[in-house]
XYZ file of C-alpha atoms in Angstrom:
610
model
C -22.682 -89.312 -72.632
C -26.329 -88.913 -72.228
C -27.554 -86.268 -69.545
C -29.678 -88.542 -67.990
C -26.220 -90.601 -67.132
C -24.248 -87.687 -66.204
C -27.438 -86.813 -63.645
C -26.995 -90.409 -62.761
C -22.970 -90.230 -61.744
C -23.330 -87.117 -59.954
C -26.034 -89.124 -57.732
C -23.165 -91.759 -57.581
C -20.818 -89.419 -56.456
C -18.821 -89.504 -59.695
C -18.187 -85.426 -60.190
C -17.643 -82.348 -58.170
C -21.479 -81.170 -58.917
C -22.582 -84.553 -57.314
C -24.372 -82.032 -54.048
C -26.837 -80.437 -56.309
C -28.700 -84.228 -56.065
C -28.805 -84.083 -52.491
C -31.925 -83.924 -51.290
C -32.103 -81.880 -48.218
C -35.752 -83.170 -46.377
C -34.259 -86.343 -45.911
C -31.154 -85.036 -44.468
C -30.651 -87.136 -41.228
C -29.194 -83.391 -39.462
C -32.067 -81.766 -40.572
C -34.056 -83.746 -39.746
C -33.134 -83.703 -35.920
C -35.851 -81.462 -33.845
C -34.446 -78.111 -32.379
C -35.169 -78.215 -28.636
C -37.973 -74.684 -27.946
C -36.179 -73.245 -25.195
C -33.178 -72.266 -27.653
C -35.044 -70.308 -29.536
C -36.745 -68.765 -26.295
C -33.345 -68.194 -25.176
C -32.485 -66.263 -28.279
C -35.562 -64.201 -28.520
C -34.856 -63.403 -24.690
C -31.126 -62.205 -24.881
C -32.092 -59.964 -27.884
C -35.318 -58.596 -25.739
C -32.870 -58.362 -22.666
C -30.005 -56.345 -24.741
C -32.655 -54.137 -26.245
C -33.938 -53.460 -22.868
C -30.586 -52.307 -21.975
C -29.622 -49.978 -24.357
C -33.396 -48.889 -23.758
C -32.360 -48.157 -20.471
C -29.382 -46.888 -20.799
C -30.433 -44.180 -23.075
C -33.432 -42.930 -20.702
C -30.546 -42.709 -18.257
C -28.014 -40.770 -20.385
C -31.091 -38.654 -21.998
C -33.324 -37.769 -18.942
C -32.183 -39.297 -15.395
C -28.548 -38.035 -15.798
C -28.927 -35.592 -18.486
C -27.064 -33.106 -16.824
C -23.629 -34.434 -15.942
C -23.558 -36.167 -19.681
C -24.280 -32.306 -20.792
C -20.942 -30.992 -18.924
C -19.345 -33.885 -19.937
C -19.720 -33.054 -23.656
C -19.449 -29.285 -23.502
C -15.822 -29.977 -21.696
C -14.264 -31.318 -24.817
C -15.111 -28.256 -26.643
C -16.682 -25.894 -24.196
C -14.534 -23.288 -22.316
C -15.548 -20.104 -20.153
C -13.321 -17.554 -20.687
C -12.640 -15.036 -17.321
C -13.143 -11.316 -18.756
C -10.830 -9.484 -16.105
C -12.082 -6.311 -14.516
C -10.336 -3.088 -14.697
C -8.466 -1.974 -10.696
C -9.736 1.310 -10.131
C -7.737 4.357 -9.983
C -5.916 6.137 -7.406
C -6.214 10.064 -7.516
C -5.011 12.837 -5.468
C -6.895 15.415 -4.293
C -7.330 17.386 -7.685
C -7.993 14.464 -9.654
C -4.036 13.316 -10.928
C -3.424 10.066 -11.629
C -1.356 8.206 -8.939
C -2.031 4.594 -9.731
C -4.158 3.259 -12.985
C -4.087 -0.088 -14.931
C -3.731 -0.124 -18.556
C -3.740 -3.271 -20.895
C -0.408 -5.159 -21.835
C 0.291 -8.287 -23.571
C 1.436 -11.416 -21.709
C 2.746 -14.789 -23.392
C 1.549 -17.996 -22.963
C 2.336 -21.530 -24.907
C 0.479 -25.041 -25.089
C 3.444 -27.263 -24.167
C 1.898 -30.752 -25.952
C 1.458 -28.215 -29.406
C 4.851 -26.282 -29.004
C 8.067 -27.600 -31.451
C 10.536 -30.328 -29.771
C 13.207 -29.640 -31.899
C 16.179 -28.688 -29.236
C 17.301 -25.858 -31.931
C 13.572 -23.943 -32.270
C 13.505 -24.628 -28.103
C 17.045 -22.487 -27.965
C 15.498 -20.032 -30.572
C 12.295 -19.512 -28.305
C 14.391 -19.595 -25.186
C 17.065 -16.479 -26.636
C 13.774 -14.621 -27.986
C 12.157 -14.275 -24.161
C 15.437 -13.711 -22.289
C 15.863 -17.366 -21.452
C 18.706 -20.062 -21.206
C 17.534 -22.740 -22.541
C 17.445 -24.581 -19.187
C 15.292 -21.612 -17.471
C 12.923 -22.283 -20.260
C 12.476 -26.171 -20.096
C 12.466 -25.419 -16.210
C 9.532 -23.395 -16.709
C 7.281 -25.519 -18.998
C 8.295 -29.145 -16.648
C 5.336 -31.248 -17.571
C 2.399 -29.051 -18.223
C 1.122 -29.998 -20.788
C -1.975 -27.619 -21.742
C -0.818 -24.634 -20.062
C 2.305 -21.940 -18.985
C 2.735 -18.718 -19.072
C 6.227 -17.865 -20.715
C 6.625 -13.938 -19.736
C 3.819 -11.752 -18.030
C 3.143 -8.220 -18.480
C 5.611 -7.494 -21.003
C 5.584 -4.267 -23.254
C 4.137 -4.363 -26.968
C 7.353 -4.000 -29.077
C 8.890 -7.220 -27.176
C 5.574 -9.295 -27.218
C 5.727 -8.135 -30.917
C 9.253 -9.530 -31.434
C 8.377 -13.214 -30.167
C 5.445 -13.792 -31.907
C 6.874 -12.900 -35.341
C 9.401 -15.966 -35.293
C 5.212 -17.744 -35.410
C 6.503 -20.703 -32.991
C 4.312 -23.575 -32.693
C 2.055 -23.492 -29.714
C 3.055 -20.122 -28.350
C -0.081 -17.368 -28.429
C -0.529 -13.954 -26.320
C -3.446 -12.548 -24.182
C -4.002 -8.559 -22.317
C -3.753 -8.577 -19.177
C -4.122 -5.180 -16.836
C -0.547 -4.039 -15.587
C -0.617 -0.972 -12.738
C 1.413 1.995 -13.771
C 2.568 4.704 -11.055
C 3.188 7.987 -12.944
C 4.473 9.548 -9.558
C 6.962 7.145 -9.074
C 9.085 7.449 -5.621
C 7.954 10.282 -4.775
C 4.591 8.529 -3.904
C 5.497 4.958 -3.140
C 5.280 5.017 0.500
C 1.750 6.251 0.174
C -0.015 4.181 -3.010
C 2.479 1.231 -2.644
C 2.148 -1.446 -5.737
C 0.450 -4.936 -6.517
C 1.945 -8.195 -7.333
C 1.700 -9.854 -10.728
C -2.221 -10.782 -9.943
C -3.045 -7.521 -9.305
C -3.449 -7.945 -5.323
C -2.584 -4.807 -2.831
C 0.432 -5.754 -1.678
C 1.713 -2.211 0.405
C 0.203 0.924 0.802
C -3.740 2.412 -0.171
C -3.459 -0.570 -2.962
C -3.480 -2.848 0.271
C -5.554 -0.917 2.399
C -8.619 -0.549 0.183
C -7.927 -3.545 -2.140
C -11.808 -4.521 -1.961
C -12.760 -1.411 -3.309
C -10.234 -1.395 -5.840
C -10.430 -4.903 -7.139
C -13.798 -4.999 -9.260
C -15.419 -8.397 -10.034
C -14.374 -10.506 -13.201
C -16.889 -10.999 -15.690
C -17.101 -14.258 -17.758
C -17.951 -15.493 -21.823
C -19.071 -18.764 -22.452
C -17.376 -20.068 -25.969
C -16.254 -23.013 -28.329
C -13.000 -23.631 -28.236
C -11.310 -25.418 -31.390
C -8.389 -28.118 -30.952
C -5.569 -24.637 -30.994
C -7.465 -22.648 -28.571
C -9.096 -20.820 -31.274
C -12.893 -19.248 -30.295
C -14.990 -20.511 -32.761
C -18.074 -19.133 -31.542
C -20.087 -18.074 -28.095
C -22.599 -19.918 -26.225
C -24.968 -18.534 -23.851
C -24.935 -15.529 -21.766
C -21.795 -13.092 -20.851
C -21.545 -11.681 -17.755
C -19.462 -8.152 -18.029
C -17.028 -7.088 -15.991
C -17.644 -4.647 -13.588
C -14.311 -2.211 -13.218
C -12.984 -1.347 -9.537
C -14.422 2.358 -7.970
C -11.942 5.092 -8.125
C -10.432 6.051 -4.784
C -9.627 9.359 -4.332
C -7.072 10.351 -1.867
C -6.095 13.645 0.143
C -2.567 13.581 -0.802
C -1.703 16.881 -3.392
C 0.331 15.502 -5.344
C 2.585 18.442 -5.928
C 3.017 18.836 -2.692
C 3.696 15.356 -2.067
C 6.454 15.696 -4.829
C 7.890 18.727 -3.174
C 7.965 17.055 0.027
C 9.747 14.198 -1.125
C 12.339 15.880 -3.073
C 13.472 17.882 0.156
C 13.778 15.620 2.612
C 15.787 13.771 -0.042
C 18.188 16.366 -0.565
C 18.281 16.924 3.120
C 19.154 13.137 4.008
C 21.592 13.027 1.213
C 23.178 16.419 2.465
C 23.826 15.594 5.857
C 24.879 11.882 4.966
C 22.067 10.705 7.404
C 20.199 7.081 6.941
C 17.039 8.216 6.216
C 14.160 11.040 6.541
C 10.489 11.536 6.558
C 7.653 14.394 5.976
C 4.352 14.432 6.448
C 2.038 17.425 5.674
C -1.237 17.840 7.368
C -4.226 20.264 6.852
C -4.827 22.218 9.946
C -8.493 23.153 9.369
C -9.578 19.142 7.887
C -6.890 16.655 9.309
C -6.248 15.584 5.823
C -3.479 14.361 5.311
C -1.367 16.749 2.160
C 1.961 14.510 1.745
C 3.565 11.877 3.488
C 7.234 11.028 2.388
C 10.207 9.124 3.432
C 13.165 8.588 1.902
C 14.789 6.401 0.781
C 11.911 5.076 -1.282
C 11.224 2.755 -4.346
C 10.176 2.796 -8.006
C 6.552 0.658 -7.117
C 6.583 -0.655 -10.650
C 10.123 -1.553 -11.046
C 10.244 -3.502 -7.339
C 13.382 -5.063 -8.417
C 16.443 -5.288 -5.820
C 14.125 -3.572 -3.125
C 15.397 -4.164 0.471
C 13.324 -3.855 3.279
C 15.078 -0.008 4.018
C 13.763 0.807 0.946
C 9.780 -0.195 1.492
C 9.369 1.082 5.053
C 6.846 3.574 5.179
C 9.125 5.409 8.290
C 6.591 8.160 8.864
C 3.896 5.689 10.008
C 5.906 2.486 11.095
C 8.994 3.916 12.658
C 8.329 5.072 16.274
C 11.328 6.977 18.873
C 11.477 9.394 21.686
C 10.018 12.538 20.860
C 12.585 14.541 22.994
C 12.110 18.250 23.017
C 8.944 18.691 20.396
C 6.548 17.067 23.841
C 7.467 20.353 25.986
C 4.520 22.377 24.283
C 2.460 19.962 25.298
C 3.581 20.625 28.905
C 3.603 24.260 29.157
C 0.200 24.261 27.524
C -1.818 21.963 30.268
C 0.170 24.140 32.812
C -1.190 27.236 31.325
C -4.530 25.547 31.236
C -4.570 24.821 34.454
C -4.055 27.915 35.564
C -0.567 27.281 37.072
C 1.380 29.476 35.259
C 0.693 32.125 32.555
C 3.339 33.026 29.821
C 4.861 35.304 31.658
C 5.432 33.291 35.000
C 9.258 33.773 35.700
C 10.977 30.679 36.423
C 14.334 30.211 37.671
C 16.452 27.213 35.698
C 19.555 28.174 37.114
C 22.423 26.608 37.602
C 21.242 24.846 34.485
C 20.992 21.570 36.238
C 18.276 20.146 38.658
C 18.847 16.678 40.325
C 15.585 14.208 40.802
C 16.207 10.917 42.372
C 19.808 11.225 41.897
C 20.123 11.967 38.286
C 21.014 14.842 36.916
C 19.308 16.704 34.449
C 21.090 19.691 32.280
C 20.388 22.484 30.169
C 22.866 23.201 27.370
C 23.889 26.077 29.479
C 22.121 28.402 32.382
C 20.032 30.310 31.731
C 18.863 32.002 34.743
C 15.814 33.156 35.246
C 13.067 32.432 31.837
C 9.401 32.922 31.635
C 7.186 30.149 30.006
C 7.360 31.500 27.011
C 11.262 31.565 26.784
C 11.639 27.991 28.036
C 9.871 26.971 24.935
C 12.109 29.279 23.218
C 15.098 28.082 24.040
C 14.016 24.329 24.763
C 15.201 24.345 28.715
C 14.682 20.951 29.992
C 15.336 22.405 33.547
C 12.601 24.919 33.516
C 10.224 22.135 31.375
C 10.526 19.725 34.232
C 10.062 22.035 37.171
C 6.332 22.840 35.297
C 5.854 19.089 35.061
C 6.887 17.928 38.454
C 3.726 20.185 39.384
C 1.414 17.935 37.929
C 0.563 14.630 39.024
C 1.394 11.694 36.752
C -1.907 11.002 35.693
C -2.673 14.405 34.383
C -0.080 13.875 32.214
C -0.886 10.666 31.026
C -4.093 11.602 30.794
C -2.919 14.719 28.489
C -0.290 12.719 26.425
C -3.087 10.059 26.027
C -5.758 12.660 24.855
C -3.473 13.949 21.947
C -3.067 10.574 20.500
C -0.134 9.179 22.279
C 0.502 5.332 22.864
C -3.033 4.672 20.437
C -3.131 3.501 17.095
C -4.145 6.431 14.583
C -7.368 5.863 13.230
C -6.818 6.416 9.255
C -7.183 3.854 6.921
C -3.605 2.728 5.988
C -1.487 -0.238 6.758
C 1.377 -0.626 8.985
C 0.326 2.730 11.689
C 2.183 1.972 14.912
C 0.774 2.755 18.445
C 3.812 3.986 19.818
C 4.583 3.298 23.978
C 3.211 5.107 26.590
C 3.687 3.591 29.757
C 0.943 3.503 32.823
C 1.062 6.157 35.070
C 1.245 4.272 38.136
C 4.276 3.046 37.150
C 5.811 6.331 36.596
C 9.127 7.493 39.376
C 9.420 10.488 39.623
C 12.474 10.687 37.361
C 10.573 9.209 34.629
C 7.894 11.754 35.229
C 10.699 14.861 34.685
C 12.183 12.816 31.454
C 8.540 12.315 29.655
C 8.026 15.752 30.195
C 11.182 16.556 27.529
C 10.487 13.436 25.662
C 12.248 10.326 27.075
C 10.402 7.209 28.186
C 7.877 7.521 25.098
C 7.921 6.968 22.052
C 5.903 7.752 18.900
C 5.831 7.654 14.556
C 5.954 11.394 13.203
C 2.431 11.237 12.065
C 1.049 10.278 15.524
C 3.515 13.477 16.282
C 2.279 16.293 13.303
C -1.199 15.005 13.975
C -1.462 15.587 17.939
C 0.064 19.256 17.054
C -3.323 19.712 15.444
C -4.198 20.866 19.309
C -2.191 23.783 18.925
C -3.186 24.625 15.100
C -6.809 24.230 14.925
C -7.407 26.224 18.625
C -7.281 23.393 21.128
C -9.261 20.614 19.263
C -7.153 17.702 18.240
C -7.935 16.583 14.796
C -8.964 13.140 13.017
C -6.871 12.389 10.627
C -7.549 10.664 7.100
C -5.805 9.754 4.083
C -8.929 10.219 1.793
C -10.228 13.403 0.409
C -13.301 14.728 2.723
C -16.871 15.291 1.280
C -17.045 18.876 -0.247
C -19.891 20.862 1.523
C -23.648 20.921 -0.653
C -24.697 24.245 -1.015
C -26.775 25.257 1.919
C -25.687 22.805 4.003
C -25.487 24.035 8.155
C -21.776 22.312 8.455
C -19.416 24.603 9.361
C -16.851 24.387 6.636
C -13.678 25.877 5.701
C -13.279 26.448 1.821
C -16.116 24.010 0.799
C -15.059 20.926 3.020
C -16.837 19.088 5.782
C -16.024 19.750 8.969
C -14.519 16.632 11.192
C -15.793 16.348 14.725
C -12.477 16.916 16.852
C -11.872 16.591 20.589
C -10.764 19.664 22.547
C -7.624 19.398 24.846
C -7.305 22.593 25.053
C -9.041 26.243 24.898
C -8.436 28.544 22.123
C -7.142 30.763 24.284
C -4.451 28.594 25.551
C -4.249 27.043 21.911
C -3.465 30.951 20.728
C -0.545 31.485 23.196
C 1.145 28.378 22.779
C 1.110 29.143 19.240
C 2.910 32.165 20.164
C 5.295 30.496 22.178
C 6.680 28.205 19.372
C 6.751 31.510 17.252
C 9.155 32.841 19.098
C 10.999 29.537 18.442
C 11.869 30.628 15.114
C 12.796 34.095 15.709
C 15.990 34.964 17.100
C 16.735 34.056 20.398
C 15.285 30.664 19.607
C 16.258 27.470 18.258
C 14.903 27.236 14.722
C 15.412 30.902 13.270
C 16.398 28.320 10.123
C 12.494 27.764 9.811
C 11.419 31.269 9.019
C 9.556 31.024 5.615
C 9.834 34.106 3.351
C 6.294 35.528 3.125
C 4.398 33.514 5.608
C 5.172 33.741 10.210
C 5.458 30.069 10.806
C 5.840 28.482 14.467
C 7.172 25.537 15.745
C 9.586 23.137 18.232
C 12.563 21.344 17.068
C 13.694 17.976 18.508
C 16.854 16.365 19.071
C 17.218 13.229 20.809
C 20.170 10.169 21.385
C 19.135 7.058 19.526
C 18.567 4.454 21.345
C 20.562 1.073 21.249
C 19.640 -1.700 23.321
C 19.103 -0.618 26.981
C 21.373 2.696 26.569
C 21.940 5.216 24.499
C 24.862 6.413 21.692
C 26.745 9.136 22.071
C 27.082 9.401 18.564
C 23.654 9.020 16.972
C 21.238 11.004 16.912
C 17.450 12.168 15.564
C 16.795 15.436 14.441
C 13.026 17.060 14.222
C 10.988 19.451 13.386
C 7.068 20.145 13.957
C 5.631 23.302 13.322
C 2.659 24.623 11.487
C 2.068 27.976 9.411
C 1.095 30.815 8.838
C 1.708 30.928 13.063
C -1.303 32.741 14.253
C -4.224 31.061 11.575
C -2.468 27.857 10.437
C -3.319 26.108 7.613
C -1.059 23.231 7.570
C 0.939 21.611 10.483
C 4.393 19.917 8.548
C 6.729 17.562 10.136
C 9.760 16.680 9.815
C 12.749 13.897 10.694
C 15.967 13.281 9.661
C 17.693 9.795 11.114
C 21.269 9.642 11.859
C 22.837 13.031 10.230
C 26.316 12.306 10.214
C 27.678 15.512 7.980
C 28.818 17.506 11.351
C 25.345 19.521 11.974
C 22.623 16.965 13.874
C 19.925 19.689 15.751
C 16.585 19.873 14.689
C 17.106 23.502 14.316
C 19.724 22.951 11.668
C 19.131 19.770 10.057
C 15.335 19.345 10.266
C 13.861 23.020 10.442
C 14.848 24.572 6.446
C 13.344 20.864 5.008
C 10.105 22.606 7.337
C 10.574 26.046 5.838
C 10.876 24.883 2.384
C 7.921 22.525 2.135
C 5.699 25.277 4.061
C 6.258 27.868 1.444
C 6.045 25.759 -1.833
C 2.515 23.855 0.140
C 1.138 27.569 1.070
C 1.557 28.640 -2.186
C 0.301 25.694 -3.912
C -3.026 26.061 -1.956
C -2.942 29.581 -2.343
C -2.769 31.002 0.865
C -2.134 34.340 0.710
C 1.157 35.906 2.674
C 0.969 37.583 6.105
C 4.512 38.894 6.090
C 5.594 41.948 3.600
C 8.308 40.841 1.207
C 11.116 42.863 1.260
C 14.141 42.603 -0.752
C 17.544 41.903 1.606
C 20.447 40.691 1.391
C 21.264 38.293 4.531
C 25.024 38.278 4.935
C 25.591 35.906 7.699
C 22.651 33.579 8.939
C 20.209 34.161 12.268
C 22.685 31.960 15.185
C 20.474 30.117 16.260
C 20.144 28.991 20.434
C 21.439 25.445 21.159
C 19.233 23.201 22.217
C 18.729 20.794 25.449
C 18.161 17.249 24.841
C-alpha cells in the first residue's frame, strides 16, 4: 500500500496511529473559552500561599525569634550545673573536722538501658539490688535515675566494667568527718544533697553552701558533650568556718565521759569545756553519739546533742550562786558562823534535811560540804526578786546566745509566784531547770572575776598588733556583764576549792599538777509530777587552775546505776581528767609541785545533801 493510503486510513480511523491526524485547532474542547476569573483565582491562591509562608517566616525569623531559638537549642542544647565545693569545718588550730571530697555516683538512661530480664538481674546483683528494688527504682522514667549515689571508686569501678547499655557515672561532693563520734554532736552531717541537716553544718549552712556554677554544651543522642556553647559561669566554693572547738580536747572529752557512762552503767553523759578568759567554747560532748557519715540505724538517743538540748534541776551546783550575792550584799562574809543544826529546818510544813548535822558551819563550809540547811537560811534572807533577778543575770531561764541549733532556755519561774518553800528549794536547785552549757557558762561569774561571759562556738578574732583591746594570749576580748566583784568572785572561788580538798565533797576532782575548784550536784530525776527514788543525776562544774582559771569544765552523768550516783564520785574524776589533759594541751603551766606518792586508800569524801 501506498503511503498516501495508509495516511488516508489512519484519517479513517483504520490503525492505532489514526490520532497523529487529529487536528487539534478544530477540536470542539479546545475550542471552548476558559472563563478569566479561573485563572485570577489561580494566580491569587499562589500569591496568597506565598504571602503566607512570607509571613510565616518573618514571624519565625524576627517577631518570635527567640522562643524558636530555645526551641531548637532544647533538642541538642543542655546546661550542665558545675557543683560548688561545701566549705570546711576547722577547729581552732586549723584540723579538719568536716570537708567534701569528690566521689562517683551512678546514673542510667532508662529508654537506652538493655530489656533483656537476664542483663536487668546482672545490673541489679552488680549494685546490691533484687531485681525488684531495681525495676522499683527506674518505674517509668524514662531519661533519667540515679542507680546508687556517693559510692566509693573501686565499686563504681566494678559496675561500669560489665559496659551495660545506658548506665554512665558523674562526681559528686560527699562530706567526710575525720573526727568521727567524738565530734558529731558538734559538726553534725548533711543529707545526700549536701544540706545541714544537725549541728554547725545546719547552723551556718549559708555560709557553707557556695553557689553552683553552670556550662552551656551540645549534647549528642547518648549524653555525650560534643562541644560548649557560650559562656561558663564557675563555681564559687563555700567559705571555711572555723570553729573554737580543740579538737584534741574535744576527743579527750569525749572519750571520758564515755568510759564514765559505760562504767557506771548510766544512760548517758555530757562535757562541755569552756575558756575562762574568751567564753569559747573548747569541747562539747555527749555520749552516746553517732558516726555522722555512716547515719545508719541512728535513733533519736543517739543524735541528741544532751549538753545543749537536755535541761533538769541543777540541785546543789546553784548554792555558789547563793552564798556569792549574800556575800555581795554584804550579809554575810566567809566566815559568818551559821548554825544548821539539827540538820533539818521546816518552811511551810516541809521539811528540808541535810545528809546529817552538822552544827554550827561558816559560809565557806556550807559550800564545802553542800548543806542545804545552812544554803536556805542565806536565801530566805533575800527577797525573791533578788534572786530572780541574780539567777536571771547569769543566764538562767534565757536562750544562750551562740550560734548553734537546738539551745534550750531552760525554766525559771516569775518571782511573784514564788512561796516561800519554793524560794528555800531554788536556792539548792529545785524548781529550775537548765542544759549544762547554760550551767558551765553562768560559772564564768566565778572564773573570769565576777563578769559573766558570752559564749561562742567560733574561734574569736586574734588581736592586730598594737591594737588597745585588752587581750589575753592574742585574742579579743568579749564585752561581759558583771554580777559580781572580783573580790567576791575571788572568795567564792575559794569556797569551791575547799570543795575538793578534804572535808569536802569532790576530793575525787583534785588534778595532779594544777588546784582546781568546784561544786558537785546530785539531784532525783524527775518523773511526771514526782520524783524517783531510784534515779538520779550526777554533776560536776568546776574550773581550774582555782585561783586564775583558764577553763571552766562541766560535767553530767544521767542515770548511774553501777552502785556509786554522787557528783563527787561519778561526775568529779571525768572533771579531773579532762582538766589536766585540756591544761596541758594549751600549755598552762602547773601551780602545784609534783611530788611522787603513793596514795594507798582514796581522800573519803563528805556526802552530799540533795
Amino acid at each position: 500500500m501506498s503511503q498516501p493510503q495508509r495516511r488516508t486510513k489512519s484519517a479513517n480511523g483504520g490503525s492505532r496511529g489514526g490520532v497523529r491526524g487529529v487536528v487539534y485547532g478544530s477540536s470542539p474542547l479546545l475550542a471552548s473559552k476558559t472563563p478569566p476569573w479561573r485563572s485570577r483565582l489561580l494566580v491569587a491562591l499562589v500569591g496568597a500561599s506565598f504571602c503566607v509562608l512570607l509571613g510565616r517566616a518573618v514571624y519565625v525569623q524576627i517577631i518570635d525569634a527567640d522562643f524558636f531559638l530555645r526551641q531548637g537549642e532544647a533538642r541538642y542544647a543542655r546546661t550542665i550545673e558545675l557543683p560548688a565545693s561545701r566549705g570546711r569545718i576547722l577547729d581552732r588550730n586549723g584540723l579538719i573536722l568536716a570537708a567534701s571530697i569528690p566521689v562517683p555516683s551512678l546514673w542510667a538512661i532508662p529508654k537506652d538501658m538493655d530489656t533483656d530480664p537476664a542483663v536487668r538481674a546482672s545490673l541489679a546483683k552488680a549494685l546490691g539490688f533484687k531485681p525488684k528494688e531495681l525495676e522499683a527504682r527506674i518505674g517509668d522514667s524514662q531519661n533519667f535515675v540515679w542507680l546508687r549515689r556517693q559510692v566509693d571508686e573501686q565499686f563504681a569501678a566494678q559496675v561500669l566494667a560489665h559496659k551495660f547499655k545506658g548506665v554512665h557515672e558523674v562526681r559528686e561532693y560527699k562530706r567526710q568527718y575525720p573526727e568521727g563520734e567524738a565530734a558529731a554532736h558538734v559538726v553534725g552531717f548533711t543529707n545526700i544533697e549536701d544540706r545541714g541537716q544537725e549541728g554547725v553544718e545546719l547552723a551556718f549552712q549559708k555560709d557553707l553552701l557556695g553557689h553552683t556554677g553552670s556550662r552551656r554544651v551540645i549534647k549528642d543522642r547518648l549524653g555525650r558533650v560534643v562541644e560548649d556553647i557560650g559562656d561558663s559561669t564557675a563555681p564559687v566554693d563555700g567559705e571555711d568556718i572555723r570553729l573554737s572547738i580543740d579538737s584534741k580536747v574535744q576527743f579527750f572529752a569525749y572519750q571520758r565521759v564515755r568510759d564514765a557512762v559505760i562504767e557506771h552503767k548510766a544512760k548517758a553523759g555530757s562535757v562541755v569545756v569552756l575558756d575562762a578568759q574568751t567564753g569559747e567554747v573548747l569541747a562539747l560532748a555527749n555520749y552516746p553519739s553517732y558516726k555522722p557519715d555512716d547515719r545508719r540505724n541512728l535513733s533519736g538517743a543517739q543524735l541528741r546533742n544532751r549538753a545543749l538540748t537536755d535541761i533538769f534541776e541543777p540541785g546543789s551546783t546553784m548554792k555558789p550562786f547563793i552564798a556569792g550575792w549574800a556575800i555581795e550584799t554584804g550579809r554575810v562574809t566567809p566566815e559568818t558562823p551559821i548554825q544548821t543544826a539539827p540538820g533539818r529546818i521546816t518552811i511551810g510544813g516541809s521539811t528540808i534535811s541535810d545528809a546529817h548535822p552538822h552544827g554550827v558551819l561558816t559560809v565557806s563550809q556550807i559550800i564545802q560540804k553542800s548543806s542545804n540547811v545552812g544554803t536556805v537560811k542565806l536565801a530566805m534572807q533575800m527577797q525573791p526578786r533578788e534572786m530572780w533577778e541574780l539567777f536571771s543575770a547569769v543566764g538562767f531561764g534565757q536562750r544562750p546566745q551562740i550560734n548553734f541549733p537546738g539551745a534550750v532556755t531552760g525554766r525559771l519561774r516569775p518571782y511573784k509566784s514564788w512561796r516561800p518553800i519554793e524560794q528555800a528549794t531554788m536556792s539548792y536547785g529545785y524548781g529550775l531547770s537548765a542544759s549544762l552549757f547554760q550551767l558551765a557558762r553562768a560559772y564564768t561569774v566565778f572564773a573570769h572575776d565576777g563578769v559573766l561571759l558570752p559564749s561562742t562556738i567560733l574561734k574569736r578574732p586574734v588581736v592586730p598588733e598594737g591594737a588597745e583591746h585588752d587581750a589575753t594570749q592574742g585574742v579579743l576580748q568579749p564585752a561581759g556583764v558583771r554580777v559580781l566583784s572580783p573580790n567576791t568572785a575571788r572568795e567564792v572561788r575559794a569556797m569551791l576549792h575547799l570543795v575538793t580538798q578534804p572535808g569536802g565533797t569532790a576530793p575525787k576532782a583534785q588534778t595532779m599538777g594544777y588546784t582546781v575548784g568546784g561544786k558537785t550536784g546530785t539531784a532525783y530525776k524527775q518523773e511526771g509530777k514526782s520524783y524517783s527514788t531510784k534515779k538520779y543525776r550526777a554533776w560536776f562544774v568546776g574550773m581550774a587552775p582555782a585561783m586564775n582559771p583558764r577553763i571552766v569544765v562541766a560535767v553530767m552523768v544521767d542515770e548511774p546505776s553501777a552502785g556509786k550516783y554522787y557528783g563527787g564520785d561519778v561526775a568529779a574524776p571525768v572533771f579531773s581528767s579532762v582538766v589536766q589533759q585540756t591544761l596541758r594541751t594549751l600549755n598552762v603551766p602547773p601551780d602545784l609541785e609534783v611530788k611522787p606518792q603513793i596514795v594507798s586508800q582514796p581522800i573519803a569524801a563528805e556526802e552530799e545533801s540533795f
